[in-house]
mmCIF file of C-alpha atoms and ligand atoms in Angstrom:
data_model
loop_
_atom_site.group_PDB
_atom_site.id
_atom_site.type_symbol
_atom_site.label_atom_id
_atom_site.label_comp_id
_atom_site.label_asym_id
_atom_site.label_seq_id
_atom_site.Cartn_x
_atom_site.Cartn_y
_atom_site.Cartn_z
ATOM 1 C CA UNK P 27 8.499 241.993 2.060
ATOM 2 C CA UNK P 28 11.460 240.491 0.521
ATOM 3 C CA UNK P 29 10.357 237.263 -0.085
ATOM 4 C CA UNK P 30 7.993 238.496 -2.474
ATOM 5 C CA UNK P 31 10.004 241.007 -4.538
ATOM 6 C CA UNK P 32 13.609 240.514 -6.130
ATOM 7 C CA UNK P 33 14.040 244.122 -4.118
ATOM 8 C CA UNK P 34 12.957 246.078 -1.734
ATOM 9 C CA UNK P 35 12.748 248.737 -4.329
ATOM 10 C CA UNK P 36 10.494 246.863 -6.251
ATOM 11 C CA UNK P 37 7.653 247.377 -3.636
ATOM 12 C CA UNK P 38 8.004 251.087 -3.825
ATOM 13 C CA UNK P 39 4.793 251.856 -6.155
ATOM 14 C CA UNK P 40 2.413 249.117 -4.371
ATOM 15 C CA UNK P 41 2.914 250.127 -1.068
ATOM 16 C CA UNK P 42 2.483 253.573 -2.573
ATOM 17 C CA UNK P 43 -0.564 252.990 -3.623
ATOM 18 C CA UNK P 44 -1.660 251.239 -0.893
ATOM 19 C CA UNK P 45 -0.473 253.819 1.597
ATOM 20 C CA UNK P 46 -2.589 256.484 -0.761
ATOM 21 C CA UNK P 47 -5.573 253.964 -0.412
ATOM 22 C CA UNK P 48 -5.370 253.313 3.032
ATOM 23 C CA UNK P 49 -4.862 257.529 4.392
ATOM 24 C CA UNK P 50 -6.214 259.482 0.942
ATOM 25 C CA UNK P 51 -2.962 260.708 -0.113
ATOM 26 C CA UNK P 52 0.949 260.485 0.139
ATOM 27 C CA UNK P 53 1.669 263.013 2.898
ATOM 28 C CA UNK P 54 4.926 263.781 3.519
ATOM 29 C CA UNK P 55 4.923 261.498 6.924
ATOM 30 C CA UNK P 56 4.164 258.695 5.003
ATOM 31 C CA UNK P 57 7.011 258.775 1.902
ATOM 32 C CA UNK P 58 9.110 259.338 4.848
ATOM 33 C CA UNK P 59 7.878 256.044 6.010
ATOM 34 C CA UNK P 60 8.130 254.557 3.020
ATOM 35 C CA UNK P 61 11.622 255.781 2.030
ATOM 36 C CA UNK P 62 12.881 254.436 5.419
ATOM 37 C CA UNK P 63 11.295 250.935 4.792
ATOM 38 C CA UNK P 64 12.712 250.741 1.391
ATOM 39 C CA UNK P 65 16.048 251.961 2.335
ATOM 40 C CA UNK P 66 15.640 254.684 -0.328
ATOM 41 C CA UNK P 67 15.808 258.508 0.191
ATOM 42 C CA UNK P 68 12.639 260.776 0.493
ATOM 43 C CA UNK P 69 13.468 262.578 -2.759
ATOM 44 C CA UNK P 70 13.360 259.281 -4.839
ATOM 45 C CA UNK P 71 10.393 257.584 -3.506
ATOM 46 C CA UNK P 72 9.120 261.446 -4.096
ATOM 47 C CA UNK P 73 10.796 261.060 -7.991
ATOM 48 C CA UNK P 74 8.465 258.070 -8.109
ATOM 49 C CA UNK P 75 5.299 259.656 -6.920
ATOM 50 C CA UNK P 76 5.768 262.615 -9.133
ATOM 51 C CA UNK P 77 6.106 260.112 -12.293
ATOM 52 C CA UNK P 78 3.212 258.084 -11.911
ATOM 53 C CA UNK P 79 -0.909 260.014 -12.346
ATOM 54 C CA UNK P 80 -2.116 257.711 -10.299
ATOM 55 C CA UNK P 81 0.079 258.793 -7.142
ATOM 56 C CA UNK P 82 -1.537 262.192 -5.250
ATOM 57 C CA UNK P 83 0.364 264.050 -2.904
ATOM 58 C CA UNK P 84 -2.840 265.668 -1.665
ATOM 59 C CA UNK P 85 -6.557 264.180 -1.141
ATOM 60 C CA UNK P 86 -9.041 263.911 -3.908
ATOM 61 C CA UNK P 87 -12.779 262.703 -4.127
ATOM 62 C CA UNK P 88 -12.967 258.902 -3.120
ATOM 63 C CA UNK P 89 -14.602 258.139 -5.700
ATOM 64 C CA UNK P 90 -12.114 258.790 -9.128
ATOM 65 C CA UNK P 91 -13.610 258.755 -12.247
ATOM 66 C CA UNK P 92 -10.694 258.421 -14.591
ATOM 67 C CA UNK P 93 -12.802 259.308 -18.331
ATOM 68 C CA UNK P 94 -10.548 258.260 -21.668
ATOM 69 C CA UNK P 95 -11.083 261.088 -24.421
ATOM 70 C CA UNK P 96 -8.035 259.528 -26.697
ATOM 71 C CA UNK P 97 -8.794 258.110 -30.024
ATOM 72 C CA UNK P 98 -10.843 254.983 -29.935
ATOM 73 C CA UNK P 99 -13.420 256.248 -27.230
ATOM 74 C CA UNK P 100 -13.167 259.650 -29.020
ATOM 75 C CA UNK P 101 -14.795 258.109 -31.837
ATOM 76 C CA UNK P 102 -17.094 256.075 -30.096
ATOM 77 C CA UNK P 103 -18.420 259.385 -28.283
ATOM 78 C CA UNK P 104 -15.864 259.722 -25.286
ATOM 79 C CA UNK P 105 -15.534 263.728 -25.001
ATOM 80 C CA UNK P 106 -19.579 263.525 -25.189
ATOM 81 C CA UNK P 107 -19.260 261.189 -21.812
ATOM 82 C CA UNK P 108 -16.639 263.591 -20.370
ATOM 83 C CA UNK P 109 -18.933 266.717 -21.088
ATOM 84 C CA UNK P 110 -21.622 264.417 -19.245
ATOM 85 C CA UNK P 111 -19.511 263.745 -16.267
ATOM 86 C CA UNK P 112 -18.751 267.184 -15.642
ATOM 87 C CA UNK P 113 -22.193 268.558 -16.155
ATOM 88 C CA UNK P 114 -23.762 265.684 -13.773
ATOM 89 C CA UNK P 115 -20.663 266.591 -11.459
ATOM 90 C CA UNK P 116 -20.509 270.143 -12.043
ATOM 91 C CA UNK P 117 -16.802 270.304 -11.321
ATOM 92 C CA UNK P 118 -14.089 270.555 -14.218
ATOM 93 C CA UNK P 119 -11.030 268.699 -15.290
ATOM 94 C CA UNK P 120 -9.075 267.153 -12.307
ATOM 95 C CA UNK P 121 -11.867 268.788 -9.825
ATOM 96 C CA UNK P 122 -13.324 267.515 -7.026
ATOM 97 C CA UNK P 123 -17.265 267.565 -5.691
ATOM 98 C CA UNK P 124 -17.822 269.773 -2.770
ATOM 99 C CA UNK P 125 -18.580 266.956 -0.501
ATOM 100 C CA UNK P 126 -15.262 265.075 -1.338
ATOM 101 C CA UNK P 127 -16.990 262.077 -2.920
ATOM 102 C CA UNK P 128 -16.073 262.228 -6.434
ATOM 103 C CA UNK P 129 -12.828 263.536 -8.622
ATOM 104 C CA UNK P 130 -13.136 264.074 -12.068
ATOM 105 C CA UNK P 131 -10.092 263.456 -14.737
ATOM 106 C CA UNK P 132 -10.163 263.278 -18.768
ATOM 107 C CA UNK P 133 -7.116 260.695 -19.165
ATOM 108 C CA UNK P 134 -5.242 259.097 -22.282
ATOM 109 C CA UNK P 135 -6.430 255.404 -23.302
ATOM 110 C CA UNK P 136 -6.719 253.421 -20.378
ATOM 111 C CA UNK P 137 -6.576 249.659 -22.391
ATOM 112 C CA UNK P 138 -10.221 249.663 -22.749
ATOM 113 C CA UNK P 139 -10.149 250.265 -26.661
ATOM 114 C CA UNK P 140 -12.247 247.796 -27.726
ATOM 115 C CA UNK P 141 -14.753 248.557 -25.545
ATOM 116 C CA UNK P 142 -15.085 252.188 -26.045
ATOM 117 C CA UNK P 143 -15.682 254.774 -24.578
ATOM 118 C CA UNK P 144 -14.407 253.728 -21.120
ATOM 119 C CA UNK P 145 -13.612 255.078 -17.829
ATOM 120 C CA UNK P 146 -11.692 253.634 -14.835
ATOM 121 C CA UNK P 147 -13.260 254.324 -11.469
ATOM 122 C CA UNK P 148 -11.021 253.531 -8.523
ATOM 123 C CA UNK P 149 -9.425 250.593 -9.830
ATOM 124 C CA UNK P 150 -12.673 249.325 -11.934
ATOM 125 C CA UNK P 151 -13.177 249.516 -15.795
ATOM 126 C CA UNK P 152 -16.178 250.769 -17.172
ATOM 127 C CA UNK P 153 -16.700 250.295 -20.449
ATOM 128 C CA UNK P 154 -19.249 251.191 -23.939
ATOM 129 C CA UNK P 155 -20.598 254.005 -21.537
ATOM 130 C CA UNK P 156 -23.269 255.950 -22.182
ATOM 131 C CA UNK P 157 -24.690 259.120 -20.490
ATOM 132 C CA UNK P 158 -27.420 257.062 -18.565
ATOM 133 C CA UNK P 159 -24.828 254.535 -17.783
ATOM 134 C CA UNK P 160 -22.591 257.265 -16.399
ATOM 135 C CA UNK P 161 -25.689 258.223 -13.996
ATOM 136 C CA UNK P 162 -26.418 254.934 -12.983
ATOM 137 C CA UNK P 163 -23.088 254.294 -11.279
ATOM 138 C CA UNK P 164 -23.250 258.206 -10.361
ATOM 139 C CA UNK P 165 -26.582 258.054 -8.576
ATOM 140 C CA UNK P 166 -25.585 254.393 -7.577
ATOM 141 C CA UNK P 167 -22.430 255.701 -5.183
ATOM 142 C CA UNK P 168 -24.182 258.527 -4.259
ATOM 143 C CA UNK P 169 -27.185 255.684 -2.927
ATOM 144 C CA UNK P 170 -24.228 253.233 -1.248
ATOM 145 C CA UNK P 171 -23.069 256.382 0.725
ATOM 146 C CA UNK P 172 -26.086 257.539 2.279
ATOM 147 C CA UNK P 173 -27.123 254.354 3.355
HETATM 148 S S1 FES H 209 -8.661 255.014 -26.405
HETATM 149 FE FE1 FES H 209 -9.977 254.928 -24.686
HETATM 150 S S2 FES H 209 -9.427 253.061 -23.757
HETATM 151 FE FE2 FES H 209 -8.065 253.207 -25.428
#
């Protein structure tokens, strides 16, 4: 670990969000873990995960669809994809499905301007979405998972 970073604080938020990837969420076993390994306390590497969106203390859908609403995709017709989302979804802000497989989140620009209107899902960028793009990769996940 510390051959890679200048500290071993500065491996706190990727093995966070590996940790998060690899059990669902940060439970309070594993920021124990990861406060021992870092030689930090439990309450900072919790100051950490309360700081950063992307950090859950409690499981979500697997599937997060992360929809940007701010100014460029609002133009471009990003609340009309985030009305979509929850209506093909039928969950509401920061919900999740019934069967665990998606979460749903409006979110500020994600760096996708140019492309708008853009989501993130999981750790992909989606980008000049429409509502039959939306279903595509909906319907597409749905398809991986039952197979
Ligand atoms: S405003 Fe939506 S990506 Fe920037």
């Amino acid at each position: 670990m510390s051959t890679h970073y200048p500290t071993k604080r500065s491996v706190l938020v990727p093995m966070l969000l590996y940790i998060q990837d690899e059990v669902g969420s940060l439970t309070d076993e594993a920021i124990h873990e990861i406060a021992q390994r870092t030689e930090l306390t439990d309450l900072e590497v919790r100051n950490v995960v309360s700081y950063y969106s992307m950090l859950r203390t409690r499981p979500i859908g697997k599937y997060n669809l992360q929809v940007c609403t701010n100014v460029s995709c609002l133009l471009r017709g990003g609340e009309e994809i985030f009305q979509h989302c929850k209506e093909k979804l039928g969950v509401g802000n920061k919900q999740s499905t019934a069967d665990g497989l998606f979460y749903l989140e409006e979110v500020e620009c994600i760096g996708a301007c140019s492309w708008a209107p853009a989501m993130q899902l999981n750790y992909d960028f989606h980008e000049n979405l429409t509502p039959e793009k939306v279903d595509e990769l909906i319907e597409g996940i749905r398809k991986k998972v039952q197979q």
